[in-house]
């Protein structure tokens, strides 16, 4: 049987109050909770630790708290994310400084709005004990470089350090040729090198982080078309603010939710590799180093964009007449 209602309460519950309560309930039904705004964000690769902040923001509910229903769309070698964003199939995408400079050079109005990696993780990897300790030690040596990379960081090496195309060797995205030849050098990633190659080598490989030698390419960036930015300014700001929270948590070591979300999708490497990657991001200052130390996670500056563009002009990638300032905006970042 239902619990007895106190007599005082029964006396106070009169028909007029019942009608008022029913009207209030009807009013609430007529104005349901505000629906979340759907936002699609295209990743630059399959889900991995390097995407920690975005998966953390989603798993912890930071996007939802900001009024957003964010879809994190995985990338792969067959997905042209800049094209998907430029065509409107994706709202925003992950890229690098090259991404929007290339789009602007092709007449597409798009801008980078934040950079969650202050340092590009790109490396050159050599075997230990081969006399390689600095980038200069690799000048003149054969290096395995992929076709895509030859139009990006290789151009920096040529313009800034005098490397030449005679050093180029094919890179098939396989470690086998490198492991078979102690004198071999190949492109790598600071968040992978020691964990993957190091497991099958007698000594850890020598990983030379190009960012430590002036390679100022912004990585793990967020970009969108000018049309989307103009029409969804508040949405973009909300996405970036929530993503910053996610990245801050990842860098504090509180990334278990993101790790679970990523490994549920792509279990390769497991928790051990995920932890290694996060440790490298922290130690190398990939996320919190550079201008992020004073301007906060996601920061960019005019000076760095200009410096990077000038080197790429020297390398012949872009004409000096290109208005590189159209490839980015600082309107969304710069404050902690």
XYZ file of C-alpha atoms in Angstrom:
336
model
C 0.000 0.000 0.000
C 1.182 3.547 -0.623
C 2.586 5.416 2.322
C 0.095 7.533 4.236
C 0.113 11.221 3.397
C 0.287 13.487 6.470
C -3.008 15.229 7.187
C -1.459 18.699 6.897
C -0.195 17.865 3.424
C -3.574 16.457 2.402
C -5.304 19.633 3.522
C -2.913 21.844 1.570
C -3.239 19.866 -1.680
C -6.360 21.429 -3.155
C -7.819 21.308 -6.703
C -6.503 24.766 -7.586
C -2.959 23.786 -6.813
C -3.346 20.539 -8.753
C -4.423 22.471 -11.840
C -1.471 24.842 -11.452
C 0.918 21.928 -11.193
C -0.554 20.306 -14.297
C -0.205 23.573 -16.218
C 3.413 23.917 -15.159
C 4.147 20.350 -16.288
C 2.524 21.058 -19.635
C 4.694 24.150 -19.994
C 7.843 22.150 -19.371
C 6.810 19.614 -21.983
C 6.296 22.399 -24.484
C 9.888 23.614 -23.943
C 12.137 20.522 -23.896
C 15.855 20.704 -23.068
C 17.877 22.391 -25.790
C 19.083 19.864 -28.358
C 22.831 19.462 -28.777
C 24.330 20.937 -31.935
C 25.868 18.280 -34.148
C 29.485 18.929 -35.110
C 31.747 16.713 -37.205
C 35.521 16.799 -36.743
C 37.754 14.792 -39.065
C 40.917 13.274 -37.607
C 44.147 13.109 -39.608
C 44.630 9.385 -38.943
C 43.023 6.413 -37.252
C 42.301 7.072 -33.539
C 45.516 7.120 -31.513
C 47.061 8.701 -28.431
C 47.995 11.772 -30.476
C 44.251 12.525 -30.533
C 43.937 12.238 -26.757
C 42.427 15.642 -25.996
C 39.550 15.262 -28.414
C 38.583 11.797 -27.197
C 38.980 12.964 -23.596
C 36.649 15.915 -24.189
C 34.057 13.591 -25.670
C 34.400 10.835 -23.048
C 34.316 13.274 -20.139
C 31.274 15.109 -21.500
C 33.042 18.441 -22.107
C 31.562 18.746 -25.581
C 28.100 17.884 -24.337
C 28.401 20.432 -21.520
C 29.230 22.994 -24.208
C 26.039 22.105 -26.075
C 27.752 20.033 -28.753
C 27.241 16.527 -30.100
C 30.692 15.954 -31.605
C 31.444 13.167 -34.078
C 35.164 12.337 -34.237
C 35.581 10.955 -37.734
C 38.671 8.715 -38.186
C 41.040 9.348 -41.043
C 43.160 6.945 -43.089
C 45.489 7.099 -46.114
C 42.510 7.020 -48.469
C 40.649 9.922 -46.853
C 41.307 13.440 -48.141
C 40.198 15.376 -45.066
C 40.943 18.848 -46.477
C 38.693 18.033 -49.438
C 35.904 16.815 -47.140
C 36.095 20.016 -45.109
C 36.345 22.248 -48.176
C 33.285 20.557 -49.718
C 31.259 20.899 -46.525
C 31.004 17.173 -45.828
C 32.909 17.739 -42.580
C 32.520 20.830 -40.393
C 36.117 20.935 -39.171
C 39.243 18.872 -39.651
C 42.657 18.155 -38.183
C 45.689 19.205 -40.173
C 48.918 21.198 -40.052
C 50.259 24.537 -41.247
C 50.555 23.015 -44.718
C 46.860 22.133 -44.801
C 45.381 25.607 -44.978
C 48.358 27.136 -46.795
C 47.764 24.565 -49.539
C 44.031 25.297 -49.570
C 44.565 29.048 -49.778
C 47.130 28.527 -52.548
C 44.398 26.681 -54.474
C 41.892 29.485 -53.920
C 39.937 27.746 -51.148
C 39.035 30.037 -48.269
C 39.885 28.103 -45.110
C 41.748 28.874 -41.913
C 43.543 27.137 -39.079
C 42.030 28.210 -35.760
C 44.188 26.382 -33.197
C 47.228 24.124 -32.920
C 47.219 21.505 -30.188
C 50.784 20.405 -30.964
C 53.364 23.144 -30.614
C 55.948 20.745 -32.021
C 55.462 18.526 -35.049
C 56.397 14.952 -33.929
C 58.263 14.313 -37.208
C 61.698 12.729 -36.818
C 64.561 11.216 -38.748
C 65.635 7.890 -37.236
C 69.049 6.244 -37.341
C 70.626 3.198 -35.730
C 72.698 3.688 -32.601
C 76.466 3.504 -32.982
C 76.556 4.935 -36.503
C 77.971 8.346 -35.671
C 74.598 10.110 -35.785
C 73.794 12.476 -32.925
C 72.488 15.655 -34.571
C 70.585 16.632 -37.684
C 73.777 17.903 -39.291
C 75.236 14.398 -39.053
C 72.653 13.231 -41.605
C 73.601 15.671 -44.343
C 74.694 13.689 -47.398
C 73.477 10.338 -46.035
C 70.795 8.281 -47.844
C 67.427 8.731 -46.130
C 64.160 6.858 -46.760
C 61.413 9.462 -47.222
C 57.801 8.942 -48.300
C 56.344 10.668 -51.345
C 54.015 12.889 -49.308
C 56.807 13.974 -46.972
C 59.039 15.000 -49.861
C 56.765 17.978 -50.437
C 56.709 18.941 -46.774
C 59.455 18.497 -44.167
C 62.009 17.433 -46.788
C 61.687 20.875 -48.345
C 62.512 22.402 -44.959
C 65.644 20.250 -44.718
C 66.740 21.377 -48.161
C 66.084 25.064 -47.556
C 67.392 25.308 -43.994
C 70.130 22.662 -43.815
C 71.308 22.063 -47.354
C 70.006 18.511 -47.768
C 69.582 17.494 -51.411
C 67.370 15.163 -53.425
C 70.311 12.881 -54.108
C 69.889 11.607 -50.550
C 66.322 10.430 -51.145
C 65.497 6.740 -50.973
C 62.023 5.161 -51.236
C 60.080 4.716 -48.004
C 57.389 2.022 -48.147
C 55.963 2.644 -44.653
C 57.571 -0.587 -43.475
C 60.310 -0.942 -40.861
C 61.818 -4.004 -42.541
C 64.379 -2.188 -44.758
C 65.501 -0.051 -41.832
C 65.891 -3.008 -39.486
C 67.878 -4.943 -42.089
C 70.507 -2.223 -42.620
C 72.419 -0.679 -39.717
C 73.384 2.298 -41.848
C 69.796 3.012 -42.862
C 68.001 6.239 -41.935
C 64.287 6.799 -42.328
C 61.513 9.193 -41.394
C 59.793 8.549 -38.087
C 57.676 9.923 -35.284
C 58.945 10.846 -31.836
C 55.854 9.263 -30.268
C 56.602 5.913 -31.945
C 60.292 5.443 -32.672
C 61.680 4.081 -29.412
C 58.541 2.090 -28.621
C 58.210 0.296 -31.951
C 61.693 0.147 -33.482
C 63.354 -0.018 -30.085
C 61.674 -3.305 -29.267
C 63.456 -5.132 -32.062
C 66.843 -3.397 -31.938
C 69.725 -4.158 -29.560
C 69.861 -0.461 -28.654
C 67.229 2.298 -28.831
C 67.349 4.163 -32.165
C 68.585 7.738 -32.478
C 65.500 9.916 -33.027
C 66.125 13.450 -34.225
C 63.067 15.663 -33.668
C 62.965 18.167 -36.519
C 61.020 20.676 -34.428
C 64.102 21.045 -32.236
C 65.975 22.239 -35.328
C 63.546 24.947 -36.393
C 60.877 22.960 -38.223
C 57.966 25.171 -37.165
C 55.088 23.355 -38.798
C 52.024 23.473 -36.530
C 50.550 19.986 -36.062
C 47.305 18.532 -34.721
C 45.597 21.710 -35.828
C 41.905 22.504 -36.196
C 40.794 24.093 -39.457
C 37.548 24.980 -41.212
C 36.338 26.987 -44.176
C 35.827 30.705 -43.745
C 32.136 30.175 -44.484
C 31.750 27.738 -41.592
C 33.753 29.925 -39.215
C 31.674 32.980 -40.035
C 28.362 31.148 -39.650
C 29.301 29.121 -36.536
C 31.668 31.331 -34.547
C 30.223 30.369 -31.157
C 30.205 26.683 -32.090
C 33.873 26.744 -33.058
C 34.791 28.580 -29.868
C 32.841 26.082 -27.766
C 34.544 23.157 -29.532
C 38.007 24.607 -28.980
C 37.366 25.474 -25.329
C 36.095 21.953 -24.610
C 39.016 20.431 -26.525
C 41.454 22.493 -24.447
C 39.934 21.006 -21.306
C 40.415 17.544 -22.752
C 44.044 18.212 -23.666
C 44.784 19.758 -20.273
C 43.488 16.615 -18.581
C 45.531 14.406 -20.898
C 48.687 16.332 -20.096
C 47.977 16.122 -16.367
C 48.032 12.321 -16.666
C 44.281 11.937 -16.255
C 43.646 10.367 -19.655
C 42.098 6.980 -18.832
C 38.728 7.860 -20.460
C 40.426 8.881 -23.717
C 42.661 5.814 -23.698
C 39.686 3.506 -23.310
C 37.783 5.266 -26.089
C 40.749 5.084 -28.486
C 41.681 1.473 -27.727
C 38.073 0.360 -28.058
C 38.296 1.578 -31.658
C 41.923 0.705 -32.468
C 43.514 -1.667 -29.924
C 46.879 -1.837 -31.755
C 49.737 -1.341 -29.323
C 47.477 -1.462 -26.295
C 47.904 0.550 -23.131
C 51.694 0.229 -23.144
C 52.096 2.124 -26.413
C 49.433 4.641 -25.414
C 51.298 5.424 -22.184
C 54.589 5.732 -24.079
C 53.096 8.213 -26.525
C 51.625 10.330 -23.750
C 54.959 10.313 -21.925
C 56.750 11.549 -25.043
C 54.198 14.308 -25.593
C 54.783 15.506 -22.050
C 58.580 15.197 -22.006
C 59.081 16.768 -25.420
C 56.683 19.655 -24.837
C 54.595 18.775 -27.864
C 51.383 20.175 -26.388
C 52.422 22.501 -23.569
C 55.743 23.806 -24.910
C 56.449 26.799 -27.111
C 53.862 29.566 -27.083
C 51.435 27.348 -25.160
C 53.541 28.003 -22.049
C 52.311 31.600 -21.973
C 49.266 31.646 -24.257
C 47.695 28.337 -23.284
C 47.087 25.036 -25.045
C 46.190 25.457 -28.709
C 48.148 28.693 -29.148
C 49.501 30.125 -32.396
C 51.300 33.363 -33.254
C 51.682 35.614 -36.272
C 55.471 35.473 -35.956
C 55.640 31.704 -36.208
C 53.293 31.544 -39.171
C 55.420 34.117 -40.980
C 58.658 32.319 -40.138
C 57.332 29.001 -41.403
C 55.932 30.577 -44.567
C 59.207 32.356 -45.331
C 61.123 29.058 -45.182
C 58.595 27.385 -47.469
C 58.873 30.269 -49.925
C 62.648 29.806 -49.903
C 62.082 26.118 -50.583
C 59.875 26.985 -53.567
C 56.692 25.471 -52.114
C 54.703 28.726 -52.156
C 55.065 31.974 -54.093
C 56.096 34.984 -52.034
C 52.970 36.748 -53.305
C 50.658 34.315 -51.476
C 48.836 36.035 -48.603
C 49.691 33.512 -45.915
C 47.682 35.448 -43.309
C 44.542 34.125 -44.991
C 45.498 30.594 -43.861
C 44.882 31.177 -40.155
C 43.172 33.333 -37.552
C 44.079 34.055 -33.953
C 40.533 35.086 -33.078
C 39.773 31.849 -31.218
C 42.967 31.297 -29.225
C 45.577 33.144 -27.238
C 43.927 33.188 -23.833
C 44.262 30.612 -21.089
